[in-house]
Amino acid sequence: MTKNNDIERGLKDPARDKSGRIALSGLSLAQLKAFVKSIGEPAFRADQIHSWIYAKWAGSIDEMTNLSADLRKRLNEAACVSALEIATLKVSRDGTRKYLFRLPDGKLVESVLMSFQDRDTLSACVSSQVGCAVGCTFCATGYLGFMRNLTAQEIVDQVLAIQRESGQRISNLVYMGQGEPLLNTENVIESIFTMQQSVGIGGRHITVSTSGIIPGIEQLQKENLSVTLALSLHAPDTKTREEVVPITKKYSIADLMKSLKDYVHTTGRRVTIEYVLLKDVTDRPEQAIELAELVRDIHCNINLIPYNPTYNEDGTALYDRPSREAQWKFKELAERSGKTVTIRLERGTDIEAACGQLHNAFKE
Ligand code: SAH
Ligand code: SF4
């Protein structure tokens, strides 16, 4: 059951390029309808534009050849395809592509395109905010603080911009770029509707990752979007979690576990527990055992993420990554929970496109 909540929204705060023209990419069909109405065109024009943007990945209005030359001229005056500029693009040895996008207000955000040799799926990792207020101690985005929320359109357009640039269809989507999606829940939910209805990525291929914002989890649960929820747990004990994920002081581990159970119960969806392995901080054997206990009666998978180095101003790494042996030992102990435990495959570390490393945006 998908609620089409954007019909009544109309054209709300569309992105605009520097000359004030409305950007069309990332708008829902209902918003495109509101736009064509505003320039005195019939509603079916919105379907045509929608198809050019979402099915043919058009990069300019001039490509929309089933519109008359006169209409294209008028469209060019009022609108453009995208207000996202690619500021830089880095390609990793493993094929991962990291995009640094410049927003119309000059702010910068990053998105990542990942391919895996053994799967014929392409995954995009999108940002939901510029910066982040949660301040996890191991995360480059957290280090920078919060700047602003992204609009739904800006979130959707990251995926379209990647498809336009790479010429490849994205089949899986993770909200694991910069920002805390569930501190921008309304826009994130609206973006998920457009991902499903226009981009064509099903809820089962979408994962929303959160540091544990309980009201946001509840809101997501109510929308019945069949997306996967990933909780960034990172420590099973309150003392360590309060230290590395400060928002634990607001939303306790016990309340989070209750919230996850509710999510599973209501949606029928298995959740993912993400766990960053920081040497001597979160990788201790007793923590693996405590983790196994904590999640035993939650329908979940566990994904261990070996720490990707982030650096202080003086160039020293903030934490150390545990050895391969320590990672495997932790995995074995965590498997006592009876859950599937995986160690995350690294992508794009040579271009700083790995989890938590998206911060180059702020160096310009
Ligand atoms: N704010 C959300 C989503 C973005 S971060 C969240 O925290 O869940 C996506 C994942 O990368 C999270 O699990 C996050 O904790 C993890 N991460 C952040 N910095 C990291 C780092 N330096 N090394 C490994 N994983 C990191
Ligand atoms: Fe924000 Fe997620 Fe980074 Fe924590 S890990 S600071 S919640 S982006």
mmCIF file of C-alpha atoms and ligand atoms in Angstrom:
data_model
loop_
_atom_site.group_PDB
_atom_site.id
_atom_site.type_symbol
_atom_site.label_atom_id
_atom_site.label_comp_id
_atom_site.label_asym_id
_atom_site.label_seq_id
_atom_site.Cartn_x
_atom_site.Cartn_y
_atom_site.Cartn_z
ATOM 1 C CA MET A 1 0.000 0.000 0.000
ATOM 2 C CA THR A 2 1.668 3.175 -1.143
ATOM 3 C CA LYS A 3 0.148 6.445 -0.168
ATOM 4 C CA ASN A 4 0.395 9.039 -2.889
ATOM 5 C CA ASN A 5 0.903 11.952 -0.571
ATOM 6 C CA ASP A 6 2.320 14.415 -3.062
ATOM 7 C CA ILE A 7 -0.849 15.060 -5.068
ATOM 8 C CA GLU A 8 -1.930 17.765 -2.690
ATOM 9 C CA ARG A 9 1.559 19.100 -2.129
ATOM 10 C CA GLY A 10 1.778 20.913 -5.440
ATOM 11 C CA LEU A 11 4.963 22.675 -6.333
ATOM 12 C CA LYS A 12 6.562 23.353 -2.993
ATOM 13 C CA ASP A 13 9.924 25.160 -2.867
ATOM 14 C CA PRO A 14 11.384 23.809 -6.086
ATOM 15 C CA ALA A 15 15.140 24.095 -6.556
ATOM 16 C CA ARG A 16 16.174 26.962 -8.825
ATOM 17 C CA ASP A 17 19.360 27.559 -10.777
ATOM 18 C CA LYS A 18 21.386 30.761 -10.473
ATOM 19 C CA SER A 19 19.122 32.622 -12.890
ATOM 20 C CA GLY A 20 16.049 31.652 -10.884
ATOM 21 C CA ARG A 21 14.731 29.003 -13.276
ATOM 22 C CA ILE A 22 12.881 26.090 -11.688
ATOM 23 C CA ALA A 23 14.755 22.779 -11.763
ATOM 24 C CA LEU A 24 12.550 19.904 -12.957
ATOM 25 C CA SER A 25 14.671 16.864 -12.103
ATOM 26 C CA GLY A 26 13.676 15.350 -8.784
ATOM 27 C CA LEU A 27 10.124 16.735 -8.842
ATOM 28 C CA SER A 28 7.263 14.237 -8.534
ATOM 29 C CA LEU A 29 4.677 13.863 -11.297
ATOM 30 C CA ALA A 30 2.174 15.873 -9.240
ATOM 31 C CA GLN A 31 4.716 18.668 -8.848
ATOM 32 C CA LEU A 32 5.487 18.629 -12.570
ATOM 33 C CA LYS A 33 1.744 18.931 -13.169
ATOM 34 C CA ALA A 34 1.616 21.974 -10.918
ATOM 35 C CA PHE A 35 4.560 23.401 -12.835
ATOM 36 C CA VAL A 36 3.076 22.946 -16.336
ATOM 37 C CA LYS A 37 -0.190 24.409 -15.084
ATOM 38 C CA SER A 38 1.704 27.462 -13.848
ATOM 39 C CA ILE A 39 3.003 28.117 -17.371
ATOM 40 C CA GLY A 40 -0.431 27.562 -18.908
ATOM 41 C CA GLU A 41 0.216 24.144 -20.444
ATOM 42 C CA PRO A 42 -2.108 21.101 -20.327
ATOM 43 C CA ALA A 43 -1.443 18.339 -17.779
ATOM 44 C CA PHE A 44 -0.218 15.767 -20.324
ATOM 45 C CA ARG A 45 2.901 17.892 -20.865
ATOM 46 C CA ALA A 46 3.905 16.904 -17.331
ATOM 47 C CA ASP A 47 3.766 13.232 -18.338
ATOM 48 C CA GLN A 48 6.014 13.945 -21.311
ATOM 49 C CA ILE A 49 8.531 15.875 -19.230
ATOM 50 C CA HIS A 50 8.367 13.210 -16.519
ATOM 51 C CA SER A 51 9.230 10.540 -19.048
ATOM 52 C CA TRP A 52 12.173 12.559 -20.418
ATOM 53 C CA ILE A 53 13.577 13.068 -16.953
ATOM 54 C CA TYR A 54 12.907 9.717 -15.315
ATOM 55 C CA ALA A 55 12.933 7.245 -18.216
ATOM 56 C CA LYS A 56 15.320 8.861 -20.690
ATOM 57 C CA TRP A 57 17.528 10.752 -18.234
ATOM 58 C CA ALA A 58 17.455 13.896 -20.364
ATOM 59 C CA GLY A 59 20.119 16.411 -19.406
ATOM 60 C CA SER A 60 18.554 19.409 -21.142
ATOM 61 C CA ILE A 61 15.180 20.699 -22.263
ATOM 62 C CA ASP A 62 16.386 20.754 -25.879
ATOM 63 C CA GLU A 63 16.587 16.954 -25.788
ATOM 64 C CA MET A 64 12.808 16.780 -25.228
ATOM 65 C CA THR A 65 12.115 16.477 -28.942
ATOM 66 C CA ASN A 66 8.430 15.599 -28.751
ATOM 67 C CA LEU A 67 7.796 19.097 -27.419
ATOM 68 C CA SER A 68 7.504 21.831 -30.042
ATOM 69 C CA ALA A 69 10.407 24.213 -30.581
ATOM 70 C CA ASP A 70 8.239 27.036 -29.290
ATOM 71 C CA LEU A 71 7.376 25.181 -26.086
ATOM 72 C CA ARG A 72 11.016 24.211 -25.538
ATOM 73 C CA LYS A 73 11.930 27.887 -25.901
ATOM 74 C CA ARG A 74 9.368 28.894 -23.286
ATOM 75 C CA LEU A 75 10.438 26.016 -21.026
ATOM 76 C CA ASN A 76 14.065 27.080 -21.267
ATOM 77 C CA GLU A 77 13.053 30.515 -20.047
ATOM 78 C CA ALA A 78 11.172 29.209 -17.008
ATOM 79 C CA ALA A 79 13.019 26.005 -16.187
ATOM 80 C CA CYS A 80 16.164 23.910 -16.366
ATOM 81 C CA VAL A 81 16.674 20.188 -15.853
ATOM 82 C CA SER A 82 18.864 20.200 -12.758
ATOM 83 C CA ALA A 83 20.210 22.677 -10.239
ATOM 84 C CA LEU A 84 22.883 20.201 -9.067
ATOM 85 C CA GLU A 85 26.316 20.831 -10.518
ATOM 86 C CA ILE A 86 29.002 18.178 -10.423
ATOM 87 C CA ALA A 87 31.846 19.999 -8.673
ATOM 88 C CA THR A 88 34.169 16.983 -8.801
ATOM 89 C CA LEU A 89 33.964 13.305 -9.670
ATOM 90 C CA LYS A 90 36.478 10.777 -8.422
ATOM 91 C CA VAL A 91 36.686 7.225 -9.700
ATOM 92 C CA SER A 92 38.212 4.543 -7.498
ATOM 93 C CA ARG A 93 40.374 1.629 -8.648
ATOM 94 C CA ASP A 94 37.421 -0.641 -7.784
ATOM 95 C CA GLY A 95 35.032 1.378 -9.987
ATOM 96 C CA THR A 96 33.318 3.270 -7.165
ATOM 97 C CA ARG A 97 32.410 6.797 -8.247
ATOM 98 C CA LYS A 98 32.234 9.625 -5.741
ATOM 99 C CA TYR A 99 30.326 12.728 -6.804
ATOM 100 C CA LEU A 100 30.688 16.063 -5.113
ATOM 101 C CA PHE A 101 27.606 18.126 -5.963
ATOM 102 C CA ARG A 102 27.285 21.872 -5.652
ATOM 103 C CA LEU A 103 23.813 23.017 -4.612
ATOM 104 C CA PRO A 104 22.361 26.329 -5.833
ATOM 105 C CA ASP A 105 23.252 28.016 -2.515
ATOM 106 C CA GLY A 106 26.863 26.952 -2.919
ATOM 107 C CA LYS A 107 26.674 24.161 -0.324
ATOM 108 C CA LEU A 108 28.323 20.878 -1.269
ATOM 109 C CA VAL A 109 27.184 17.294 -0.729
ATOM 110 C CA GLU A 110 28.503 13.922 -1.780
ATOM 111 C CA SER A 111 26.936 10.811 -3.252
ATOM 112 C CA VAL A 112 28.553 7.498 -4.122
ATOM 113 C CA LEU A 113 27.882 4.926 -6.838
ATOM 114 C CA MET A 114 29.039 1.422 -5.973
ATOM 115 C CA SER A 115 29.127 -1.694 -8.107
ATOM 116 C CA PHE A 116 29.954 -5.169 -6.859
ATOM 117 C CA GLN A 117 31.597 -7.663 -9.189
ATOM 118 C CA ASP A 118 29.551 -10.589 -7.928
ATOM 119 C CA ARG A 119 26.190 -8.840 -8.260
ATOM 120 C CA ASP A 120 24.654 -7.134 -11.255
ATOM 121 C CA THR A 121 23.139 -4.430 -9.137
ATOM 122 C CA LEU A 122 24.299 -0.850 -8.818
ATOM 123 C CA SER A 123 23.917 0.878 -5.481
ATOM 124 C CA ALA A 124 23.830 4.585 -4.816
ATOM 125 C CA CYS A 125 24.518 6.139 -1.457
ATOM 126 C CA VAL A 126 22.784 9.492 -1.043
ATOM 127 C CA SER A 127 23.095 12.347 1.430
ATOM 128 C CA SER A 128 20.071 13.629 3.319
ATOM 129 C CA GLN A 129 21.559 16.716 4.967
ATOM 130 C CA VAL A 130 24.492 19.083 4.545
ATOM 131 C CA GLY A 131 26.572 18.128 7.587
ATOM 132 C CA CYS A 132 25.085 16.365 10.603
ATOM 133 C CA ALA A 133 24.156 17.394 14.124
ATOM 134 C CA VAL A 134 24.547 13.990 15.786
ATOM 135 C CA GLY A 135 28.318 14.264 16.122
ATOM 136 C CA CYS A 136 29.419 10.616 16.226
ATOM 137 C CA THR A 137 33.065 10.731 17.237
ATOM 138 C CA PHE A 138 34.380 8.498 14.410
ATOM 139 C CA CYS A 139 32.481 10.153 11.524
ATOM 140 C CA ALA A 140 33.864 12.860 9.242
ATOM 141 C CA THR A 141 30.399 14.359 8.679
ATOM 142 C CA GLY A 142 29.692 14.484 12.401
ATOM 143 C CA TYR A 143 32.920 16.347 12.921
ATOM 144 C CA LEU A 144 31.643 19.181 10.730
ATOM 145 C CA GLY A 145 28.342 19.864 12.427
ATOM 146 C CA PHE A 146 24.953 20.565 10.855
ATOM 147 C CA MET A 147 24.373 23.044 8.037
ATOM 148 C CA ARG A 148 20.958 22.378 6.538
ATOM 149 C CA ASN A 149 18.414 19.775 5.474
ATOM 150 C CA LEU A 150 18.197 18.707 1.849
ATOM 151 C CA THR A 151 14.800 18.949 0.157
ATOM 152 C CA ALA A 152 13.172 15.798 -1.233
ATOM 153 C CA GLN A 153 13.969 17.056 -4.714
ATOM 154 C CA GLU A 154 17.654 17.502 -3.858
ATOM 155 C CA ILE A 155 17.789 13.948 -2.524
ATOM 156 C CA VAL A 156 16.086 12.439 -5.599
ATOM 157 C CA ASP A 157 18.152 14.497 -8.021
ATOM 158 C CA GLN A 158 21.367 12.973 -6.632
ATOM 159 C CA VAL A 159 20.231 9.605 -8.029
ATOM 160 C CA LEU A 160 19.161 11.099 -11.364
ATOM 161 C CA ALA A 161 22.374 13.106 -11.704
ATOM 162 C CA ILE A 162 24.388 9.914 -11.163
ATOM 163 C CA GLN A 163 22.319 8.077 -13.787
ATOM 164 C CA ARG A 164 22.725 10.961 -16.252
ATOM 165 C CA GLU A 165 26.486 11.105 -15.731
ATOM 166 C CA SER A 166 27.250 7.375 -15.613
ATOM 167 C CA GLY A 167 24.592 6.192 -18.062
ATOM 168 C CA GLN A 168 23.845 3.343 -15.660
ATOM 169 C CA ARG A 169 20.593 2.431 -13.938
ATOM 170 C CA ILE A 170 20.658 2.451 -10.148
ATOM 171 C CA SER A 171 18.826 -0.495 -8.641
ATOM 172 C CA ASN A 172 19.597 -0.114 -4.943
ATOM 173 C CA LEU A 173 19.651 2.887 -2.734
ATOM 174 C CA VAL A 174 21.058 3.535 0.721
ATOM 175 C CA TYR A 175 20.528 6.684 2.787
ATOM 176 C CA MET A 176 24.043 6.444 4.195
ATOM 177 C CA GLY A 177 25.735 9.536 2.828
ATOM 178 C CA GLN A 178 26.074 12.737 4.790
ATOM 179 C CA GLY A 179 23.480 13.523 7.392
ATOM 180 C CA GLU A 180 20.986 11.840 9.679
ATOM 181 C CA PRO A 181 17.940 10.934 7.530
ATOM 182 C CA LEU A 182 15.601 10.697 10.492
ATOM 183 C CA LEU A 183 16.338 14.257 11.563
ATOM 184 C CA ASN A 184 14.977 15.252 8.139
ATOM 185 C CA THR A 185 12.222 12.680 8.124
ATOM 186 C CA GLU A 186 9.539 14.493 6.188
ATOM 187 C CA ASN A 187 11.766 15.271 3.202
ATOM 188 C CA VAL A 188 13.326 11.813 3.328
ATOM 189 C CA ILE A 189 9.900 10.153 3.262
ATOM 190 C CA GLU A 190 8.779 12.378 0.401
ATOM 191 C CA SER A 191 11.968 11.479 -1.488
ATOM 192 C CA ILE A 192 11.266 7.762 -0.961
ATOM 193 C CA PHE A 193 7.823 8.170 -2.559
ATOM 194 C CA THR A 194 9.429 9.743 -5.635
ATOM 195 C CA MET A 195 12.178 7.090 -5.724
ATOM 196 C CA GLN A 196 9.456 4.444 -5.794
ATOM 197 C CA GLN A 197 6.953 6.110 -8.087
ATOM 198 C CA SER A 198 9.209 7.963 -10.536
ATOM 199 C CA VAL A 199 12.790 6.702 -10.369
ATOM 200 C CA GLY A 200 11.507 3.136 -10.130
ATOM 201 C CA ILE A 201 13.431 1.826 -7.132
ATOM 202 C CA GLY A 202 11.230 -0.418 -4.993
ATOM 203 C CA GLY A 203 11.045 -0.134 -1.216
ATOM 204 C CA ARG A 204 12.749 -3.483 -0.836
ATOM 205 C CA HIS A 205 15.801 -2.041 -2.558
ATOM 206 C CA ILE A 206 15.991 1.001 -0.287
ATOM 207 C CA THR A 207 17.730 1.181 3.104
ATOM 208 C CA VAL A 208 17.431 4.069 5.526
ATOM 209 C CA SER A 209 20.241 4.173 8.069
ATOM 210 C CA THR A 210 19.796 5.983 11.367
ATOM 211 C CA SER A 211 21.862 6.679 14.436
ATOM 212 C CA GLY A 212 18.693 5.924 16.419
ATOM 213 C CA ILE A 213 16.162 8.751 16.305
ATOM 214 C CA ILE A 214 13.088 7.094 17.809
ATOM 215 C CA PRO A 215 10.384 9.574 16.639
ATOM 216 C CA GLY A 216 11.802 9.270 13.100
ATOM 217 C CA ILE A 217 11.689 5.464 13.234
ATOM 218 C CA GLU A 218 8.055 5.693 14.321
ATOM 219 C CA GLN A 219 7.211 8.076 11.500
ATOM 220 C CA LEU A 220 8.899 5.862 8.908
ATOM 221 C CA GLN A 221 7.052 2.864 10.297
ATOM 222 C CA LYS A 222 3.682 4.619 9.924
ATOM 223 C CA GLU A 223 4.246 5.337 6.226
ATOM 224 C CA ASN A 224 4.389 1.636 5.391
ATOM 225 C CA LEU A 225 7.038 2.070 2.685
ATOM 226 C CA SER A 226 8.547 -1.434 3.008
ATOM 227 C CA VAL A 227 12.056 0.008 3.183
ATOM 228 C CA THR A 228 14.794 -1.626 5.235
ATOM 229 C CA LEU A 229 15.691 0.155 8.428
ATOM 230 C CA ALA A 230 19.330 0.030 9.508
ATOM 231 C CA LEU A 231 20.262 1.017 13.036
ATOM 232 C CA SER A 232 23.805 2.252 13.614
ATOM 233 C CA LEU A 233 24.240 0.620 17.013
ATOM 234 C CA HIS A 234 28.065 0.552 17.295
ATOM 235 C CA ALA A 235 28.118 -0.489 20.977
ATOM 236 C CA PRO A 236 25.910 -2.766 23.098
ATOM 237 C CA ASP A 237 26.693 -0.981 26.369
ATOM 238 C CA THR A 238 25.440 2.476 27.313
ATOM 239 C CA LYS A 239 28.799 3.799 28.484
ATOM 240 C CA THR A 240 30.554 3.162 25.153
ATOM 241 C CA ARG A 241 27.565 4.146 23.018
ATOM 242 C CA GLU A 242 27.123 7.435 24.874
ATOM 243 C CA GLU A 243 30.750 8.156 24.106
ATOM 244 C CA VAL A 244 30.742 7.346 20.361
ATOM 245 C CA VAL A 245 27.096 8.126 19.447
ATOM 246 C CA PRO A 246 26.213 11.031 21.779
ATOM 247 C CA ILE A 247 22.482 10.932 20.932
ATOM 248 C CA THR A 248 22.303 7.802 23.123
ATOM 249 C CA LYS A 249 21.814 10.213 26.021
ATOM 250 C CA LYS A 250 18.488 11.166 24.458
ATOM 251 C CA TYR A 251 17.361 7.796 23.058
ATOM 252 C CA SER A 252 18.557 4.908 25.211
ATOM 253 C CA ILE A 253 19.651 1.495 23.917
ATOM 254 C CA ALA A 254 16.717 -0.183 25.692
ATOM 255 C CA ASP A 255 14.195 2.181 24.065
ATOM 256 C CA LEU A 256 15.871 1.678 20.693
ATOM 257 C CA MET A 257 15.540 -2.100 20.946
ATOM 258 C CA LYS A 258 11.867 -1.672 21.759
ATOM 259 C CA SER A 259 11.465 0.647 18.784
ATOM 260 C CA LEU A 260 13.151 -1.886 16.464
ATOM 261 C CA LYS A 261 10.830 -4.640 17.678
ATOM 262 C CA ASP A 262 7.832 -2.420 16.933
ATOM 263 C CA TYR A 263 9.190 -1.698 13.463
ATOM 264 C CA VAL A 264 9.625 -5.405 12.714
ATOM 265 C CA HIS A 265 6.217 -6.210 14.175
ATOM 266 C CA THR A 266 4.376 -3.542 12.171
ATOM 267 C CA THR A 267 6.231 -3.770 8.859
ATOM 268 C CA GLY A 268 7.183 -7.440 8.810
ATOM 269 C CA ARG A 269 10.623 -6.290 7.644
ATOM 270 C CA ARG A 270 13.899 -7.573 9.004
ATOM 271 C CA VAL A 271 16.127 -4.734 10.265
ATOM 272 C CA THR A 272 19.890 -4.346 9.937
ATOM 273 C CA ILE A 273 22.177 -3.646 12.862
ATOM 274 C CA GLU A 274 25.268 -1.723 11.802
ATOM 275 C CA TYR A 275 28.290 -1.888 14.026
ATOM 276 C CA VAL A 276 31.514 0.054 13.477
ATOM 277 C CA LEU A 277 34.577 -1.786 14.772
ATOM 278 C CA LEU A 278 36.906 0.655 16.541
ATOM 279 C CA LYS A 279 40.019 -0.933 17.997
ATOM 280 C CA ASP A 280 39.902 -1.264 21.813
ATOM 281 C CA VAL A 281 36.717 0.823 21.932
ATOM 282 C CA THR A 282 33.925 -1.241 20.341
ATOM 283 C CA ASP A 283 35.733 -4.441 19.282
ATOM 284 C CA ARG A 284 36.205 -6.129 22.649
ATOM 285 C CA PRO A 285 35.126 -9.799 22.888
ATOM 286 C CA GLU A 286 32.794 -9.077 25.802
ATOM 287 C CA GLN A 287 31.038 -6.460 23.656
ATOM 288 C CA ALA A 288 30.491 -9.039 20.888
ATOM 289 C CA ILE A 289 28.883 -11.355 23.436
ATOM 290 C CA GLU A 290 26.760 -8.533 24.863
ATOM 291 C CA LEU A 291 25.716 -7.553 21.327
ATOM 292 C CA ALA A 292 24.622 -11.137 20.607
ATOM 293 C CA GLU A 293 22.500 -11.105 23.781
ATOM 294 C CA LEU A 294 21.007 -7.695 23.048
ATOM 295 C CA VAL A 295 19.682 -8.517 19.578
ATOM 296 C CA ARG A 296 18.831 -12.190 20.148
ATOM 297 C CA ASP A 297 15.068 -11.688 19.952
ATOM 298 C CA ILE A 298 15.083 -9.024 17.225
ATOM 299 C CA HIS A 299 14.509 -10.097 13.602
ATOM 300 C CA CYS A 300 17.773 -8.723 12.179
ATOM 301 C CA ASN A 301 21.075 -9.143 10.376
ATOM 302 C CA ILE A 302 24.300 -7.731 11.748
ATOM 303 C CA ASN A 303 26.682 -5.811 9.516
ATOM 304 C CA LEU A 304 30.141 -5.119 10.948
ATOM 305 C CA ILE A 305 31.907 -2.082 9.464
ATOM 306 C CA PRO A 306 35.669 -1.962 10.032
ATOM 307 C CA TYR A 307 36.486 1.650 10.859
ATOM 308 C CA ASN A 308 37.532 3.807 7.905
ATOM 309 C CA PRO A 309 40.101 6.290 9.121
ATOM 310 C CA THR A 310 39.050 9.874 9.663
ATOM 311 C CA TYR A 311 41.610 12.449 10.656
ATOM 312 C CA ASN A 312 42.170 15.241 13.125
ATOM 313 C CA GLU A 313 43.337 18.637 11.968
ATOM 314 C CA ASP A 314 46.909 17.619 12.806
ATOM 315 C CA GLY A 315 46.566 14.620 10.483
ATOM 316 C CA THR A 316 46.377 11.875 13.094
ATOM 317 C CA ALA A 317 43.696 9.201 12.785
ATOM 318 C CA LEU A 318 41.005 9.443 15.456
ATOM 319 C CA TYR A 319 40.805 5.691 16.054
ATOM 320 C CA ASP A 320 42.501 2.508 14.885
ATOM 321 C CA ARG A 321 40.960 -0.216 12.813
ATOM 322 C CA PRO A 322 41.024 -3.669 14.414
ATOM 323 C CA SER A 323 43.173 -6.364 12.792
ATOM 324 C CA ARG A 324 41.582 -8.856 10.407
ATOM 325 C CA GLU A 325 41.835 -11.491 13.152
ATOM 326 C CA ALA A 326 40.077 -9.273 15.681
ATOM 327 C CA GLN A 327 37.292 -8.585 13.137
ATOM 328 C CA TRP A 328 36.749 -12.312 12.538
ATOM 329 C CA LYS A 329 36.824 -13.104 16.241
ATOM 330 C CA PHE A 330 34.183 -10.440 16.861
ATOM 331 C CA LYS A 331 32.065 -11.860 14.029
ATOM 332 C CA GLU A 332 32.262 -15.375 15.455
ATOM 333 C CA LEU A 333 31.191 -14.240 18.906
ATOM 334 C CA ALA A 334 28.374 -12.080 17.523
ATOM 335 C CA GLU A 335 27.098 -15.123 15.623
ATOM 336 C CA ARG A 336 26.132 -16.611 18.982
ATOM 337 C CA SER A 337 23.005 -14.514 18.518
ATOM 338 C CA GLY A 338 21.953 -16.932 15.768
ATOM 339 C CA LYS A 339 21.914 -14.012 13.307
ATOM 340 C CA THR A 340 23.706 -13.659 10.002
ATOM 341 C CA VAL A 341 26.777 -11.527 10.655
ATOM 342 C CA THR A 342 28.686 -9.995 7.734
ATOM 343 C CA ILE A 343 31.779 -7.834 7.557
ATOM 344 C CA ARG A 344 31.183 -4.973 5.151
ATOM 345 C CA LEU A 345 33.067 -5.104 1.894
ATOM 346 C CA GLU A 346 35.061 -1.938 1.460
ATOM 347 C CA ARG A 347 34.473 0.248 -1.551
ATOM 348 C CA GLY A 348 36.252 3.364 -2.697
ATOM 349 C CA THR A 349 38.628 3.775 0.241
ATOM 350 C CA ASP A 350 41.328 5.146 -2.111
ATOM 351 C CA ILE A 351 39.062 8.102 -2.994
ATOM 352 C CA GLU A 352 37.664 8.533 0.525
ATOM 353 C CA ALA A 353 34.248 7.363 -0.604
ATOM 354 C CA ALA A 354 33.862 4.780 2.158
ATOM 355 C CA CYS A 355 31.392 5.002 5.030
ATOM 356 C CA GLY A 356 31.929 8.051 7.151
ATOM 357 C CA GLN A 357 34.638 9.511 4.933
ATOM 358 C CA LEU A 358 32.390 11.837 2.978
ATOM 359 C CA HIS A 359 33.793 15.155 4.028
ATOM 360 C CA ASN A 360 35.850 16.495 1.113
ATOM 361 C CA ALA A 361 32.844 18.596 0.322
ATOM 362 C CA PHE A 362 33.920 20.953 3.010
ATOM 363 C CA LYS A 363 37.514 21.407 2.035
ATOM 364 C CA GLU A 364 36.947 23.697 -0.934
HETATM 365 N N1 SAH B 1 23.491 9.180 9.850
HETATM 366 C C1 SAH B 1 23.157 7.867 9.474
HETATM 367 C C2 SAH B 1 23.542 7.501 8.062
HETATM 368 C C3 SAH B 1 24.850 7.966 7.531
HETATM 369 S S1 SAH B 1 26.306 7.158 8.084
HETATM 370 C C4 SAH B 1 23.742 6.878 10.445
HETATM 371 O O1 SAH B 1 24.600 7.242 11.245
HETATM 372 O O2 SAH B 1 23.314 5.720 10.425
HETATM 373 C C5 SAH B 1 26.252 5.514 7.410
HETATM 374 C C6 SAH B 1 27.007 4.500 8.254
HETATM 375 O O3 SAH B 1 28.436 4.723 8.219
HETATM 376 C C7 SAH B 1 26.617 4.539 9.717
HETATM 377 O O4 SAH B 1 26.450 3.250 10.228
HETATM 378 C C8 SAH B 1 27.822 5.215 10.316
HETATM 379 O O5 SAH B 1 27.917 5.005 11.681
HETATM 380 C C9 SAH B 1 28.941 4.630 9.534
HETATM 381 N N2 SAH B 1 30.215 5.360 9.662
HETATM 382 C C10 SAH B 1 30.377 6.678 9.906
HETATM 383 N N3 SAH B 1 31.698 6.982 9.970
HETATM 384 C C11 SAH B 1 32.376 5.831 9.751
HETATM 385 C C12 SAH B 1 33.768 5.513 9.677
HETATM 386 N N4 SAH B 1 34.695 6.436 9.806
HETATM 387 N N5 SAH B 1 34.100 4.230 9.439
HETATM 388 C C13 SAH B 1 33.153 3.288 9.266
HETATM 389 N N6 SAH B 1 31.831 3.543 9.310
HETATM 390 C C14 SAH B 1 31.438 4.797 9.553
HETATM 391 FE FE1 SF4 B 2 25.674 11.835 11.588
HETATM 392 FE FE2 SF4 B 2 25.549 9.259 10.880
HETATM 393 FE FE3 SF4 B 2 27.901 10.568 10.953
HETATM 394 FE FE4 SF4 B 2 26.663 9.956 13.220
HETATM 395 S S1 SF4 B 2 27.493 8.511 11.723
HETATM 396 S S2 SF4 B 2 27.596 11.925 12.732
HETATM 397 S S3 SF4 B 2 24.553 10.229 12.642
HETATM 398 S S4 SF4 B 2 26.202 10.993 9.603
#
